[in-house]
XYZ file of C-alpha atoms in Angstrom:
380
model
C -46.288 -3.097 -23.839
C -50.094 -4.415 -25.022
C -49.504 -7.343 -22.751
C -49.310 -4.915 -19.740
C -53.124 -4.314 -19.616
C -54.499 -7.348 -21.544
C -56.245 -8.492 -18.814
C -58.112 -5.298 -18.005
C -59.352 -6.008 -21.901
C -61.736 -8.329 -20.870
C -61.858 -8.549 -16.740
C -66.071 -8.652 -17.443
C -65.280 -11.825 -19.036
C -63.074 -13.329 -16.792
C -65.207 -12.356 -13.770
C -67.902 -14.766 -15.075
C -65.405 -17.526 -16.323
C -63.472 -17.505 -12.974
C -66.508 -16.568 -10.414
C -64.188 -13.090 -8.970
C -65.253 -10.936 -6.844
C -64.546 -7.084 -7.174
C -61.135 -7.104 -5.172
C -59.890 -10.170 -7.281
C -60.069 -8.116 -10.855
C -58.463 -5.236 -8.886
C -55.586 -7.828 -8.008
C -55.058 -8.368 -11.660
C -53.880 -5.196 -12.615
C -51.994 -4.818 -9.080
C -50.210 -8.289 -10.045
C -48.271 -6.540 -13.009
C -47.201 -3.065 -11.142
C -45.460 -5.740 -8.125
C -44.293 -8.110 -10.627
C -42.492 -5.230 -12.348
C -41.112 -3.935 -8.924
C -39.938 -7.489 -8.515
C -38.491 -7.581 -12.057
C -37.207 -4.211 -11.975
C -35.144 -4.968 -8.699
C -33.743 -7.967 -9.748
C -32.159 -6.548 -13.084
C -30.940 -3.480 -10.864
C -29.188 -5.848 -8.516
C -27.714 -8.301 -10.275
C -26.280 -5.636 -12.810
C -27.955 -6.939 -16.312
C -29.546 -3.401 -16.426
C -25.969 -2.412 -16.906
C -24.038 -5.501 -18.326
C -26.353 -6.727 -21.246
C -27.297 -4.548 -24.001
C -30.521 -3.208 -23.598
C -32.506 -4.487 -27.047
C -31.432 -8.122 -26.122
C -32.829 -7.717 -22.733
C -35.980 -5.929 -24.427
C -36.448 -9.155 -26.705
C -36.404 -11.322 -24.500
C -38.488 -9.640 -21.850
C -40.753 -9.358 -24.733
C -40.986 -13.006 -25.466
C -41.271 -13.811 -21.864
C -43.921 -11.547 -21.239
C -45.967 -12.498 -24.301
C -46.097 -16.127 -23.623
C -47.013 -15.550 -19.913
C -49.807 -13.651 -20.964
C -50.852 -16.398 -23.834
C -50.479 -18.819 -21.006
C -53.738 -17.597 -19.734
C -55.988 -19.420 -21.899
C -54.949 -22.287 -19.867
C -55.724 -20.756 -16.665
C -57.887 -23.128 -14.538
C -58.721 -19.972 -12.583
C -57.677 -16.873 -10.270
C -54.665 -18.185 -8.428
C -52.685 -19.527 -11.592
C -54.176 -16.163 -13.675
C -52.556 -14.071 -10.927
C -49.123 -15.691 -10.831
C -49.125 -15.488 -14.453
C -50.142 -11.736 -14.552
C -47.247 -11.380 -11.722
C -44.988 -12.901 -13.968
C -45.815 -10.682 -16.948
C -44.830 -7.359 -15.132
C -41.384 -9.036 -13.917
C -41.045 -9.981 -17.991
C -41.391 -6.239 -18.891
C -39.383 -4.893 -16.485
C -36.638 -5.896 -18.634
C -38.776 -4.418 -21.157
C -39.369 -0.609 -19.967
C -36.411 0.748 -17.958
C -33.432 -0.766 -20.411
C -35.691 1.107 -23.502
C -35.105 4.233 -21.531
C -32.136 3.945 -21.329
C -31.699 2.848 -25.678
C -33.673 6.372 -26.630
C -31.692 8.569 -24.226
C -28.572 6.876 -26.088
C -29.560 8.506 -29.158
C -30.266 11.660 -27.697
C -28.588 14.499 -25.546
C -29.774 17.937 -27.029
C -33.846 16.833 -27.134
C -33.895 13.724 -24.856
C -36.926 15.033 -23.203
C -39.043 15.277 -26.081
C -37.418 11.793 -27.173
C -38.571 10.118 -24.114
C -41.917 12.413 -23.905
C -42.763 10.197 -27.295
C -41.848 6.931 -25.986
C -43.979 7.480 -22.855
C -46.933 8.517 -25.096
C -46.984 5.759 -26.888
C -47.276 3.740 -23.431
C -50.057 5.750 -22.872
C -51.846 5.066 -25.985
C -51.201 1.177 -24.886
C -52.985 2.097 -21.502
C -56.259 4.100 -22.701
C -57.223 1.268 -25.041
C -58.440 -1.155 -22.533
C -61.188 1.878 -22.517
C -61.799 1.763 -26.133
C -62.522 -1.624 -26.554
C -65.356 -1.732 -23.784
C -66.636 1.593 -25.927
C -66.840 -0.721 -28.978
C -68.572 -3.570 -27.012
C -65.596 -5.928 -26.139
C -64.025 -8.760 -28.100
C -64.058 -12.449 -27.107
C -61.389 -13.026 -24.368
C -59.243 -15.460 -26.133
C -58.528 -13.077 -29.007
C -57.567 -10.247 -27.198
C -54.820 -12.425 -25.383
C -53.280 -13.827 -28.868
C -53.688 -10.589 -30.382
C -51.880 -8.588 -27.235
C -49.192 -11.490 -27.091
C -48.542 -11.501 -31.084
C -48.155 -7.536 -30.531
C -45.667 -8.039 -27.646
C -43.423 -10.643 -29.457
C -43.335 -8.869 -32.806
C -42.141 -5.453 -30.703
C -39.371 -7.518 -29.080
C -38.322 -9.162 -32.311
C -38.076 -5.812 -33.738
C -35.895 -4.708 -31.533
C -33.142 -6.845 -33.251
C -33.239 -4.870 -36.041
C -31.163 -1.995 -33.747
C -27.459 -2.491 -34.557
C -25.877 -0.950 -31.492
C -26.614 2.080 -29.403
C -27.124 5.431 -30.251
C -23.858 7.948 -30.552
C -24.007 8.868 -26.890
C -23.870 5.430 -25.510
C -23.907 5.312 -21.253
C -20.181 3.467 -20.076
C -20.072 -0.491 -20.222
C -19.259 -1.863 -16.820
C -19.586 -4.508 -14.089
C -21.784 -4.651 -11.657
C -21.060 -2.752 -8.427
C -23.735 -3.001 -6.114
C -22.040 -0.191 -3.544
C -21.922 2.112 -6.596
C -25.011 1.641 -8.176
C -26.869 2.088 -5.082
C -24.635 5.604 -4.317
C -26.131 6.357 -7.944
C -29.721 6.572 -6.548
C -28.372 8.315 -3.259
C -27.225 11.086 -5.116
C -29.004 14.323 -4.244
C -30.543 15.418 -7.157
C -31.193 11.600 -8.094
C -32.755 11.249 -4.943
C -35.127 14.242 -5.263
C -36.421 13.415 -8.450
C -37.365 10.208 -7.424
C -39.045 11.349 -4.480
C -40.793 13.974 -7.140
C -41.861 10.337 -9.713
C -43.226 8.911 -6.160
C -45.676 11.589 -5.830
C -46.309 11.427 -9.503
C -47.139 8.055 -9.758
C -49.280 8.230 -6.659
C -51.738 9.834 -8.897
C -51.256 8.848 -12.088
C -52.245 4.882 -12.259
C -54.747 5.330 -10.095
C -56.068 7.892 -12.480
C -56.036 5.383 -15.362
C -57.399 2.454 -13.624
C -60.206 4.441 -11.836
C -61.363 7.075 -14.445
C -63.916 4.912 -16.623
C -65.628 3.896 -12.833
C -65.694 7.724 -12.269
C -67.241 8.841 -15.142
C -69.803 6.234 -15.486
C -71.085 7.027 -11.936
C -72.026 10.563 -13.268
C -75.180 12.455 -14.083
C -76.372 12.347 -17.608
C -74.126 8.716 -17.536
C -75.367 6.954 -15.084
C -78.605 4.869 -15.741
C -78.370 5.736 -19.720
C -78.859 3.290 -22.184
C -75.360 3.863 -23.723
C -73.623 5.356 -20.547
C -71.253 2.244 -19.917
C -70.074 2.447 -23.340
C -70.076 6.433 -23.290
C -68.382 6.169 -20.615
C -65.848 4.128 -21.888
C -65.167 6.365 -24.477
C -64.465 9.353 -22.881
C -62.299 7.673 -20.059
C -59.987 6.152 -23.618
C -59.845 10.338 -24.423
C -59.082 11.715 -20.878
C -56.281 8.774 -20.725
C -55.387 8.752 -24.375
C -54.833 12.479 -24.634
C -52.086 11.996 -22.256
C -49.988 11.157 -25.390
C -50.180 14.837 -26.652
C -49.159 15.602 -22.997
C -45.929 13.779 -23.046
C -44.886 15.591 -26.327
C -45.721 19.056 -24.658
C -43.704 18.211 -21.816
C -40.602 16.966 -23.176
C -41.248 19.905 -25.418
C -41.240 21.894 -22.149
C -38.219 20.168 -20.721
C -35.959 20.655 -23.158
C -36.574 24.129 -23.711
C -36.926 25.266 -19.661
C -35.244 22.123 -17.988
C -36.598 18.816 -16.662
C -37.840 20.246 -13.246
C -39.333 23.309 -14.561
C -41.547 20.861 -16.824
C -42.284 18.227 -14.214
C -43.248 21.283 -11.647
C -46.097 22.750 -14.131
C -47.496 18.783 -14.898
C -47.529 18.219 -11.404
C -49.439 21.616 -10.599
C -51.869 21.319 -13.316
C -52.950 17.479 -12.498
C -52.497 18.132 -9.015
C -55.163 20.593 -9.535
C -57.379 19.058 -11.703
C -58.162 16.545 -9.338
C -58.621 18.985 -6.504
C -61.387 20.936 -8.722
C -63.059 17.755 -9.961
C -63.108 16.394 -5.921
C -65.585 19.910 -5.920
C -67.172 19.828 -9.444
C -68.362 16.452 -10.321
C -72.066 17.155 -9.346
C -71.871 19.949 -12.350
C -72.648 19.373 -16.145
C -71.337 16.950 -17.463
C -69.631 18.209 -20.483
C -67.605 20.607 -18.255
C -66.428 17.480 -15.522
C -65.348 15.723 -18.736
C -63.267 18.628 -20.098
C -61.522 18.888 -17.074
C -60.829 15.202 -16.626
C -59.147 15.582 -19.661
C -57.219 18.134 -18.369
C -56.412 16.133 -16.046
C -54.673 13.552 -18.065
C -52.758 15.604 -20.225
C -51.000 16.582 -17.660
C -50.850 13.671 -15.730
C -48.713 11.498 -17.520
C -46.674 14.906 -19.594
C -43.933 14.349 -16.570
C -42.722 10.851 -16.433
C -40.773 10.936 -18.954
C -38.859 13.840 -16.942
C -38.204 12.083 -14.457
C -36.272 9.389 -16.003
C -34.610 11.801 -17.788
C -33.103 13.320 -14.338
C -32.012 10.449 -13.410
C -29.694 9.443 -16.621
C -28.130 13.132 -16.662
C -27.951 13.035 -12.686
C -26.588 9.283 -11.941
C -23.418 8.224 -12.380
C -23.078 7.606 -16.008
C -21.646 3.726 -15.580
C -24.870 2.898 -13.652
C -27.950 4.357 -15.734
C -29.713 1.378 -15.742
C -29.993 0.372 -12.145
C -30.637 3.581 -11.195
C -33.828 3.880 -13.724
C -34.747 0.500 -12.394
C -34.893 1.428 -8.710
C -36.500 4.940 -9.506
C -39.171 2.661 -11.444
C -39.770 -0.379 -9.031
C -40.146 2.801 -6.259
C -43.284 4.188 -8.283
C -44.756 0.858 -8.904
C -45.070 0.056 -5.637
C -46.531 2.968 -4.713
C -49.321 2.686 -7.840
C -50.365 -0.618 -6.141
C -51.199 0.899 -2.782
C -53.532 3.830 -4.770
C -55.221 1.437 -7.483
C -56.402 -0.291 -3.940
C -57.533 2.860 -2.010
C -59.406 4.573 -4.254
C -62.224 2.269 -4.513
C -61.951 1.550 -1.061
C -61.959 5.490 -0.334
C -65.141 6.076 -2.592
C -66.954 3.240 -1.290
C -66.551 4.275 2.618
C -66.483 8.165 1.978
C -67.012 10.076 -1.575
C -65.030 10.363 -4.628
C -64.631 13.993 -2.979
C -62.030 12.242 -0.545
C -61.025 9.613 -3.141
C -59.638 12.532 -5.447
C -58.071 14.958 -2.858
C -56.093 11.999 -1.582
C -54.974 11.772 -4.970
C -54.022 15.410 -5.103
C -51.574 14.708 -2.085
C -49.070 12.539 -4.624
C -48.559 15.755 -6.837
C -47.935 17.921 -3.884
C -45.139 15.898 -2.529
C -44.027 15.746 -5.895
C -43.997 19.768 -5.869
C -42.354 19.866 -2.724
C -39.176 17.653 -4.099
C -38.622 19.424 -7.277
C -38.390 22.763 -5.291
C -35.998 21.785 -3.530
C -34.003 19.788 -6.555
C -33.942 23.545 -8.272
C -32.364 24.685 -5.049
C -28.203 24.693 -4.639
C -27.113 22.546 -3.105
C -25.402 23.492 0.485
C -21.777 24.249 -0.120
C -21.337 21.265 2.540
C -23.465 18.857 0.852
C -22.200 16.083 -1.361
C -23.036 16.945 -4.904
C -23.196 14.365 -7.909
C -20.249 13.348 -9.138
């Protein structure tokens, strides 16, 4: 998943190679979360999710997405870099959702956790873009080959799996009727309304954080405070990983919602309290931005899991598509506002709009712990 952010390595770079302007290297990093909606759609409508096995669809999304990415050495500039960075998200869409669906295979007493890891080690793939402007950046060109060399070798790995695990989801053909009933269900529906509110935070949160800290006292204006800066926004992401393990931990001792309903409460939270606290010192803003992304990314895995004990069993892989392309749509629209927000009010606002995603989240999961009304069609 390096190839994801590879981009955001070096966007300093590329600003003075390609002449952008400050909306352009935002459109970078937007470029991947629609080309993965894009990507994500197509494999849920046309069935592969479903019909091919998911490592072969993981190896080659790998491939694809790897030499996209190492096609932009060649880029003449921002038009070709963008359609290339659209192209990489569509690549890893086949990527993402069908390794879901691989580890939940192997799994049904501790899926949570199992899926809590996976998503931590995405996370560890997004903080590092922040470590490598702490250590002073690398030349463009090598971070591309390196990220691409990573991808390719991770989807040629994925050969090495002989089959699924011993809880393999039902092989079938496409039905588009039934795999869109799938994500209609009730409680599938209400936990992808609770991921929506989720993932209104959370990218926004990693693609905003390193701005936010550098803009604060005792950072701003310091010799070091860009790099400093850097460093702490790669902990407050990067600790997210520990966060994912707690909450599958959490899940599969209390239940999915239980564990998604405390993540959501204590990021929702955070974000309200730093809205009112980032004028304070500064080691207590960054202890609770890291707070803050512990628990931001501890549910997502949580989600997923709902879906694939919640959908019908013959259509897993559609429906984890759709509940993904849903959240990456809604990632681009808050990686645009927030700077947008800050710039014409405060971070104050920027942050409590933030705060709304987690709320609606709440909101959904209450009601998926709910019964259902005796009249109301249940999954089936």
């Amino acid at each position: 998943m390096s190839v994801w952010f590879s981009a955001s390595f070096v966007v300093p770079q590329l600003q003075q190679l390609w002449n952008l302007r400050s909306g352009q290297s935002s459109l970078l990093t937007i470029a991947v979360q629609l080309g993965f909606v894009l990507g994500a759609l197509t494999f849920a409508a046309t069935g592969l999710a479903d019909a091919v096995p998911g490592r072969r669809l993981m190896c080659v999304g790998a491939l694809g997405a790897a030499a996209v990415n190492l096609g932009l050495l060649w880029a003449p500039g921002f038009a070709v870099a963008l359609l290339l960075r659209t192209l990489t998200g569509a690549f890893l869409a086949a990527v993402y959702p069908p390794a879901l669906k691989e580890v939940s295979s192997w799994f049904q007493r501790g899926r949570g956790t199992a899926l809590g890891v996976m998503i931590g080690a995405l996370t560890l793939g997004s903080a590092a873009p922040q470590l490598v402007k702490a250590a002073g950046g690398l030349d463009w060109k090598l971070v591309i080959v390196a990220t691409s060399v990573l991808t390719a070798t991770g989807g040629l790995t994925t050969l090495l799996i002989r089959g699924s695990g011993p809880f393999p989801f039902p092989k079938s053909v496409f039905n588009l009727k039934s795999a869109l009933r799938a994500s209609r269900s009730r409680r599938v529906l209400l936990a992808n309304v609770g991921y929506a509110g989720h993932m209104w935070e959370l990218y926004a949160m990693w693609a905003w954080v390193g701005t936010f800290l550098a803009g604060l006292d005792g950072l701003a204006g310091s010799p070091n405070g860009a790099q400093n800066a850097a460093f702490a926004a790669f902990i407050c992401i990067g600790v997210g990983a520990i966060g994912c393990l707690v909450g599958g931990r959490i899940s599969d001792h209390f239940g999915r919602a239980q564990s998604a309903l405390i993540s959501l409460a204590c990021s929702g939270g955070a974000a309200v309290v730093l809205a009112f606290i980032h004028s304070l010192p500064l080691p207590l803003v960054v202890a609770v931005c890291a707070f803050w992304g512990f628990w931001v990314i501890a549910d997502s895995a949580q989600f997923s899991a709902m879906v694939t004990e919640n959908a019908d069993q013959r259509y897993v892989g559609s429906a984890v598509s759709f509940q993904l392309s849903i959240g990456y749509v809604i990632t681009a629209a808050t990686i645009y506002l927030v700077p947008v927000l800050v710039e014409s009010a405060s971070w104050t606002a920027a942050l409590l709009v933030l705060a709304l995603g987690p709320a609606v989240g709440i909101g959904a999961l209450l009601a998926y712990l709910r019964p259902a009304a005796p009249s109301s069609e249940v999954d089936r």
